[in-house]
XYZ file of C-alpha atoms in Angstrom:
443
model
C 9.039 -27.770 -14.016
C 5.713 -28.292 -15.729
C 4.197 -31.774 -15.331
C 2.363 -33.905 -17.913
C 5.147 -36.428 -18.487
C 7.651 -33.697 -19.235
C 5.178 -32.625 -21.867
C 7.462 -30.382 -23.806
C 10.702 -30.018 -21.908
C 12.577 -32.817 -23.616
C 13.183 -30.796 -26.782
C 14.281 -27.660 -24.942
C 17.704 -28.342 -23.501
C 19.326 -25.855 -25.846
C 17.085 -23.051 -24.561
C 18.332 -23.308 -20.988
C 21.930 -23.817 -22.061
C 22.313 -20.412 -23.696
C 21.063 -18.307 -20.793
C 24.428 -17.685 -19.187
C 26.541 -17.404 -22.332
C 27.555 -13.897 -23.306
C 29.905 -12.224 -25.741
C 33.013 -10.460 -24.378
C 32.236 -7.543 -22.069
C 34.220 -4.919 -23.961
C 32.606 -3.712 -27.183
C 34.275 -5.388 -30.151
C 33.824 -3.663 -33.519
C 34.320 -6.883 -35.429
C 31.655 -8.669 -33.406
C 29.319 -5.689 -33.676
C 29.622 -5.758 -37.475
C 28.969 -9.498 -37.448
C 25.879 -9.108 -35.265
C 24.452 -6.343 -37.465
C 24.904 -8.595 -40.468
C 23.227 -11.504 -38.721
C 20.128 -9.432 -37.959
C 20.035 -7.992 -41.483
C 20.402 -11.412 -43.108
C 17.468 -12.844 -41.184
C 15.340 -9.793 -41.946
C 16.282 -10.033 -45.641
C 15.411 -13.735 -45.633
C 11.908 -12.792 -44.457
C 11.651 -10.144 -47.165
C 9.015 -8.182 -45.257
C 6.488 -11.048 -45.422
C 5.878 -11.258 -41.680
C 4.783 -7.665 -41.035
C 4.648 -6.113 -44.507
C 7.973 -4.336 -44.063
C 11.542 -5.057 -43.144
C 12.070 -5.361 -39.410
C 15.745 -4.429 -39.738
C 16.611 -0.751 -39.672
C 18.602 1.719 -37.574
C 20.242 -0.300 -34.798
C 22.757 0.483 -32.124
C 24.659 -1.498 -29.526
C 25.436 0.250 -26.246
C 28.144 -0.916 -23.863
C 26.579 -1.105 -20.406
C 29.815 -0.176 -18.659
C 31.232 2.645 -20.786
C 28.020 3.858 -22.559
C 29.905 3.750 -25.855
C 27.733 3.271 -28.936
C 28.269 1.405 -32.198
C 25.525 1.954 -34.792
C 24.825 0.439 -38.178
C 24.218 3.811 -39.793
C 24.406 7.588 -39.316
C 22.088 9.601 -37.113
C 20.204 12.625 -38.370
C 21.742 15.046 -35.878
C 25.317 13.919 -36.665
C 26.090 13.013 -33.083
C 27.838 9.808 -34.187
C 31.154 9.708 -36.015
C 31.764 7.385 -38.949
C 34.289 4.613 -38.428
C 34.524 2.410 -41.489
C 31.115 0.867 -42.175
C 29.775 1.783 -38.738
C 29.201 4.880 -36.625
C 30.413 5.419 -33.073
C 29.700 7.720 -30.152
C 28.448 7.795 -26.598
C 24.932 7.548 -25.198
C 23.923 10.604 -23.117
C 23.919 10.059 -19.370
C 20.192 10.872 -19.158
C 19.255 7.909 -21.369
C 18.780 4.409 -19.981
C 20.540 1.463 -21.545
C 17.998 -1.236 -22.291
C 16.868 -3.667 -24.956
C 14.159 -1.547 -26.526
C 13.253 0.923 -29.256
C 14.346 4.500 -28.599
C 14.054 7.940 -30.175
C 17.488 9.534 -30.250
C 19.446 11.972 -32.360
C 16.739 12.314 -34.960
C 15.951 8.624 -35.536
C 14.015 5.736 -34.041
C 16.537 3.019 -33.221
C 16.595 -0.562 -32.096
C 18.809 -0.447 -28.972
C 20.486 -3.584 -27.649
C 22.702 -3.537 -24.577
C 26.183 -5.042 -24.821
C 27.171 -7.799 -24.206
C 24.837 -9.923 -26.324
C 24.203 -13.676 -25.971
C 27.052 -15.797 -27.273
C 24.626 -18.310 -28.781
C 23.909 -17.170 -32.325
C 20.318 -18.373 -32.190
C 19.548 -16.700 -28.850
C 21.253 -13.522 -30.045
C 19.224 -13.463 -33.262
C 15.950 -13.929 -31.398
C 16.815 -11.064 -29.037
C 17.808 -8.657 -31.818
C 14.737 -9.384 -33.928
C 12.456 -9.039 -30.890
C 13.834 -5.531 -30.391
C 13.672 -4.779 -34.131
C 9.932 -5.402 -33.936
C 9.623 -2.768 -31.212
C 11.162 -0.224 -33.608
C 8.376 -0.741 -36.185
C 5.608 -1.234 -33.634
C 4.285 2.321 -33.957
C 4.008 1.923 -37.726
C 1.953 -1.222 -37.196
C -0.417 0.553 -34.809
C 0.636 -1.663 -31.930
C 2.395 0.775 -29.610
C -0.178 0.184 -26.895
C -0.211 1.055 -23.219
C 1.264 -1.776 -21.220
C 0.051 -1.467 -17.661
C 1.021 -4.395 -15.440
C -1.542 -7.154 -14.938
C -1.733 -7.167 -11.159
C -4.340 -9.928 -11.089
C -1.725 -12.346 -12.417
C 0.067 -12.268 -9.083
C -2.975 -13.587 -7.243
C -3.310 -17.288 -6.517
C -6.322 -17.743 -8.806
C -4.809 -15.671 -11.594
C -1.567 -17.646 -11.530
C -3.275 -21.042 -11.402
C -5.497 -20.440 -14.414
C -2.717 -18.773 -16.431
C -0.465 -21.789 -15.930
C -3.293 -24.106 -16.910
C -3.729 -22.080 -20.101
C 0.012 -22.410 -20.793
C -0.063 -26.167 -20.245
C -2.896 -26.533 -22.728
C -1.067 -24.291 -25.234
C 1.996 -26.502 -24.894
C -0.125 -29.561 -25.644
C -1.595 -27.811 -28.672
C 1.821 -26.884 -30.102
C 2.907 -30.516 -29.996
C -0.357 -32.129 -31.151
C -2.171 -32.507 -34.445
C -5.766 -32.926 -35.568
C -8.546 -33.369 -32.995
C -6.057 -33.558 -30.109
C -4.691 -30.134 -30.983
C -8.170 -28.664 -31.324
C -9.184 -30.065 -27.925
C -6.051 -28.601 -26.289
C -6.746 -25.194 -27.876
C -10.314 -25.322 -26.572
C -8.984 -26.074 -23.110
C -6.512 -23.183 -23.268
C -9.245 -20.759 -24.339
C -11.575 -22.076 -21.635
C -8.991 -21.542 -18.905
C -8.247 -18.086 -20.353
C -11.912 -17.081 -20.420
C -12.597 -18.395 -16.926
C -9.589 -16.551 -15.484
C -10.688 -13.290 -17.059
C -14.215 -13.739 -15.742
C -12.765 -13.598 -12.222
C -11.083 -10.204 -12.724
C -12.986 -7.302 -14.320
C -10.827 -5.403 -16.820
C -8.292 -8.225 -17.074
C -8.974 -8.953 -20.741
C -7.869 -5.515 -21.960
C -4.758 -5.440 -19.788
C -3.682 -8.874 -20.968
C -4.512 -8.114 -24.602
C -2.360 -4.992 -24.659
C 0.678 -6.720 -23.222
C 0.324 -9.707 -25.531
C 0.165 -7.391 -28.539
C 3.086 -5.265 -27.354
C 5.539 -7.778 -25.875
C 4.017 -11.074 -26.945
C 4.165 -10.211 -30.651
C 7.723 -8.938 -30.273
C 8.762 -12.269 -28.767
C 6.836 -14.128 -31.469
C 8.699 -12.108 -34.113
C 12.071 -12.939 -32.592
C 11.224 -16.642 -32.521
C 9.587 -16.788 -35.947
C 12.373 -14.957 -37.811
C 15.324 -16.551 -36.007
C 14.089 -20.143 -36.379
C 15.538 -22.235 -39.199
C 12.586 -24.614 -39.189
C 9.071 -24.973 -37.875
C 10.311 -27.531 -35.360
C 12.816 -25.031 -33.984
C 10.154 -22.319 -33.722
C 7.891 -24.681 -31.783
C 10.751 -25.731 -29.503
C 11.531 -22.068 -28.795
C 7.883 -21.287 -28.016
C 7.687 -24.291 -25.706
C 10.878 -23.129 -24.046
C 9.259 -19.748 -23.495
C 6.295 -21.387 -21.773
C 8.585 -23.374 -19.500
C 10.725 -20.320 -18.731
C 7.594 -18.267 -18.077
C 6.568 -20.564 -15.221
C 9.946 -20.014 -13.576
C 9.604 -16.220 -13.463
C 9.123 -14.762 -9.962
C 5.966 -13.013 -11.117
C 3.716 -13.085 -14.187
C 2.457 -9.513 -13.805
C 4.263 -8.300 -16.909
C 6.394 -11.220 -18.051
C 3.476 -13.505 -19.003
C 3.159 -12.056 -22.506
C 6.634 -13.285 -23.476
C 5.316 -16.836 -23.028
C 1.740 -16.456 -24.271
C 2.470 -14.365 -27.372
C 4.686 -16.825 -29.279
C 2.411 -19.777 -28.475
C -0.673 -18.023 -29.830
C 1.271 -16.637 -32.784
C 2.496 -20.044 -33.932
C -0.931 -21.622 -33.462
C -2.470 -18.812 -35.511
C 0.138 -19.348 -38.234
C -1.232 -22.887 -38.599
C -4.920 -22.024 -38.318
C -5.271 -18.534 -39.855
C -2.220 -17.637 -42.014
C -3.478 -14.089 -42.739
C -4.044 -13.159 -39.084
C -1.245 -10.582 -38.945
C -3.020 -8.357 -41.489
C -5.648 -7.456 -38.890
C -3.362 -6.189 -36.153
C -4.299 -2.508 -36.449
C -7.706 -3.494 -35.141
C -6.021 -4.481 -31.871
C -7.617 -7.930 -31.646
C -7.238 -10.377 -28.801
C -4.997 -13.259 -29.898
C -7.250 -15.804 -28.214
C -10.301 -14.431 -29.996
C -8.505 -14.712 -33.344
C -7.778 -18.367 -32.679
C -11.344 -18.971 -31.518
C -12.707 -17.555 -34.780
C -10.133 -19.294 -36.968
C -11.180 -22.693 -35.630
C -14.898 -21.813 -35.459
C -14.969 -22.779 -31.793
C -18.195 -21.856 -30.033
C -17.721 -21.030 -26.387
C -20.432 -20.114 -23.914
C -19.763 -18.092 -20.785
C -17.277 -20.197 -18.819
C -18.556 -21.986 -15.734
C -16.362 -22.985 -12.818
C -17.465 -26.611 -12.896
C -16.621 -26.893 -16.580
C -13.201 -25.267 -16.127
C -12.367 -27.460 -13.132
C -13.440 -30.547 -15.015
C -11.013 -29.892 -17.844
C -8.272 -28.656 -15.487
C -8.115 -32.041 -13.769
C -6.208 -33.387 -16.765
C -3.566 -30.649 -16.495
C -2.400 -31.159 -12.915
C -4.488 -28.527 -11.133
C -4.194 -30.214 -7.731
C -0.414 -29.830 -7.670
C -0.730 -26.253 -8.902
C -3.138 -25.340 -6.113
C -0.744 -26.695 -3.491
C 2.242 -24.824 -4.927
C 0.364 -21.570 -5.404
C -1.159 -21.673 -1.920
C 2.356 -21.777 -0.440
C 3.553 -19.004 -2.751
C 0.549 -16.842 -1.899
C 1.427 -16.956 1.791
C 4.933 -15.676 1.033
C 3.525 -13.058 -1.353
C 1.246 -11.629 1.321
C 4.228 -11.140 3.625
C 6.043 -9.169 0.905
C 2.931 -7.137 0.136
C 2.579 -6.203 3.811
C 6.192 -5.016 3.925
C 5.903 -2.807 0.832
C 2.443 -1.606 1.867
C 3.866 -0.438 5.184
C 6.788 1.310 3.509
C 5.148 2.911 0.471
C 1.506 3.446 1.500
C 1.008 3.480 5.252
C 4.362 4.939 6.291
C 5.774 8.397 5.506
C 6.609 8.866 1.832
C 8.134 11.284 -0.627
C 5.937 12.022 -3.675
C 7.513 13.108 -6.954
C 5.417 14.415 -9.860
C 5.231 12.255 -12.961
C 5.194 14.102 -16.283
C 5.062 13.049 -19.929
C 8.859 13.441 -19.997
C 9.423 10.547 -17.597
C 11.731 7.728 -18.669
C 12.133 4.724 -16.444
C 13.716 1.311 -16.416
C 12.788 -1.675 -14.245
C 12.888 -5.454 -14.016
C 9.547 -6.792 -15.322
C 10.052 -9.992 -13.332
C 9.920 -8.189 -9.967
C 6.666 -6.196 -10.002
C 4.475 -6.675 -6.942
C 0.796 -5.646 -6.870
C -0.296 -4.011 -3.602
C -3.742 -3.151 -2.299
C -6.121 -0.909 -4.276
C -4.465 -1.962 -7.550
C -1.153 -0.124 -7.088
C 2.111 -1.745 -8.205
C 5.375 -1.775 -6.269
C 8.612 -1.700 -8.257
C 11.320 -3.254 -6.051
C 14.031 -1.743 -8.279
C 13.627 1.251 -10.564
C 15.602 3.947 -12.353
C 13.708 7.052 -13.439
C 14.484 10.382 -15.081
C 11.991 13.244 -15.254
C 12.062 17.028 -15.388
C 13.157 17.080 -11.728
C 16.265 14.888 -12.061
C 17.285 11.234 -11.637
C 16.049 8.608 -9.160
C 17.714 5.275 -8.416
C 15.663 2.798 -6.339
C 16.880 -0.499 -4.907
C 14.278 -1.199 -2.197
C 10.899 -0.213 -3.543
C 8.967 2.553 -5.313
C 5.300 3.065 -6.134
C 4.573 4.272 -9.663
C 1.091 5.640 -10.342
C -0.314 7.410 -13.431
C 0.211 10.781 -11.729
C 3.211 10.445 -9.461
C 6.106 8.392 -8.152
C 6.520 7.559 -4.459
C 9.370 6.320 -2.312
C 9.839 6.137 1.441
C 10.425 9.453 3.208
C 13.928 10.951 2.954
C 16.437 10.617 5.764
C 17.186 14.365 5.569
C 14.975 16.675 3.453
C 17.928 18.945 2.688
C 20.883 17.050 1.248
C 22.601 16.621 -2.078
C 21.792 14.079 -3.303
C 18.665 13.223 -1.355
C 18.606 9.727 0.154
C 16.099 7.413 1.765
C 15.878 3.731 2.562
C 16.979 2.111 -0.672
C 16.887 5.152 -2.936
C 18.955 8.132 -4.112
C 17.563 11.250 -5.813
C 19.716 13.758 -7.693
C 17.705 16.931 -8.296
C 18.005 19.476 -11.054
C 18.194 23.164 -10.024
C 14.875 24.743 -9.100
C 13.356 21.810 -7.196
C 12.907 21.354 -3.470
C 11.007 19.344 -0.877
C 8.061 20.713 1.082
C 5.975 19.007 3.808
C 2.905 17.268 2.397
C -0.586 17.190 3.904
C -0.029 14.006 5.915
C 2.370 14.277 8.835
C 5.802 12.924 7.940
C 5.175 13.020 4.184
C 7.123 15.172 1.742
C 6.409 16.370 -1.776
C 8.775 17.530 -4.497
C 7.816 20.911 -5.970
C 9.299 23.293 -8.489
C 10.346 26.689 -7.185
C 8.645 29.700 -8.764
C 10.695 31.418 -11.443
C 12.129 34.791 -10.330
C 10.103 37.811 -11.438
C 11.436 40.013 -14.218
C 12.451 43.609 -13.298
C 9.335 45.703 -12.820
C 7.068 42.659 -12.765
C 5.195 41.955 -9.528
C 6.244 38.795 -7.758
C 3.739 35.945 -7.490
């Protein structure tokens, strides 16, 4: 719970109430048709004003249990079969089911996993968030989204939460009070980034990729400005409750900055192809002059946002975090590991609320599902994903089908095998050489 006299939580009871409500588990064609219409109606109401084009387009619901698909239109490759006003089929086993945008059967789709939220408002926000991801490439905003490991440190978490508290104040205030709260938020943001080289770009990319998607869902699903503000405040409160901010922070920051920019610089969305920082846009819109942030200045303003309590809480959390880091460091870095190559064909799914930064900037994924040219990997107790490879703890037996290790299972495609790696106890996955053609010398 954020302090400051319950500074925005009072108007948010509906946000928490919808979290556990879901539509029936089995895919219902009538409900699917209703949900498609809901998303289309809200997109039509916007009329393309938000992003210069309709956010609604090819959309499919995928049942998480059966993998059955219901789509709002035909696919180019004719994989789906028409059934009344909708099209039906089955998602290939190699594709992950997730709320995302996906290239499949000749089209770029908005994919939403079934069941959907029972609350109409929560459902609309989710669908429109994912609709934004479908048009993100067209907007020039399909950016890399590397995790922000610094946001799991004690200092990173403290100053991010202070920024959020000031943003919450700004959303509720008017006039000079709002301007002062925005200045505080931007001060805390700038000071945090000064502590971590490279942090600004990492945070910017995630805010543009996921933050703007969440902003879109809130902006287009809200029936009034008051509801949009309440939803953004709810996102800030929910953001604090996440186990980690490494990737999830943008879902809270993005809508807050978006709504504040709507008030201060109505044409801000026309400049998105330039890849601007949302904080910088707000700084310019309000003509706020900010010198290089000093610690004494930041601490002085932070006193009014409950920094003492935050420091106590985050000191306790940091102790527990270091214990977890030591465990994953021992398993995935210091101990024997299996290394799998990572190619451009990799597809993976993970929980963004679980990511754990380790030493030397690497990120542990406590749970992960991945498909690549070598097969399928299912991880339940930790994997290390780097730009060039994927690592799990060493296998129990290097020759088995499927391969297994502590908390993971690997099903290989033909032509792949394990070989000992350079460090004792380590293994590496390699592709077997193709057999030579008749008359051709072997390699």
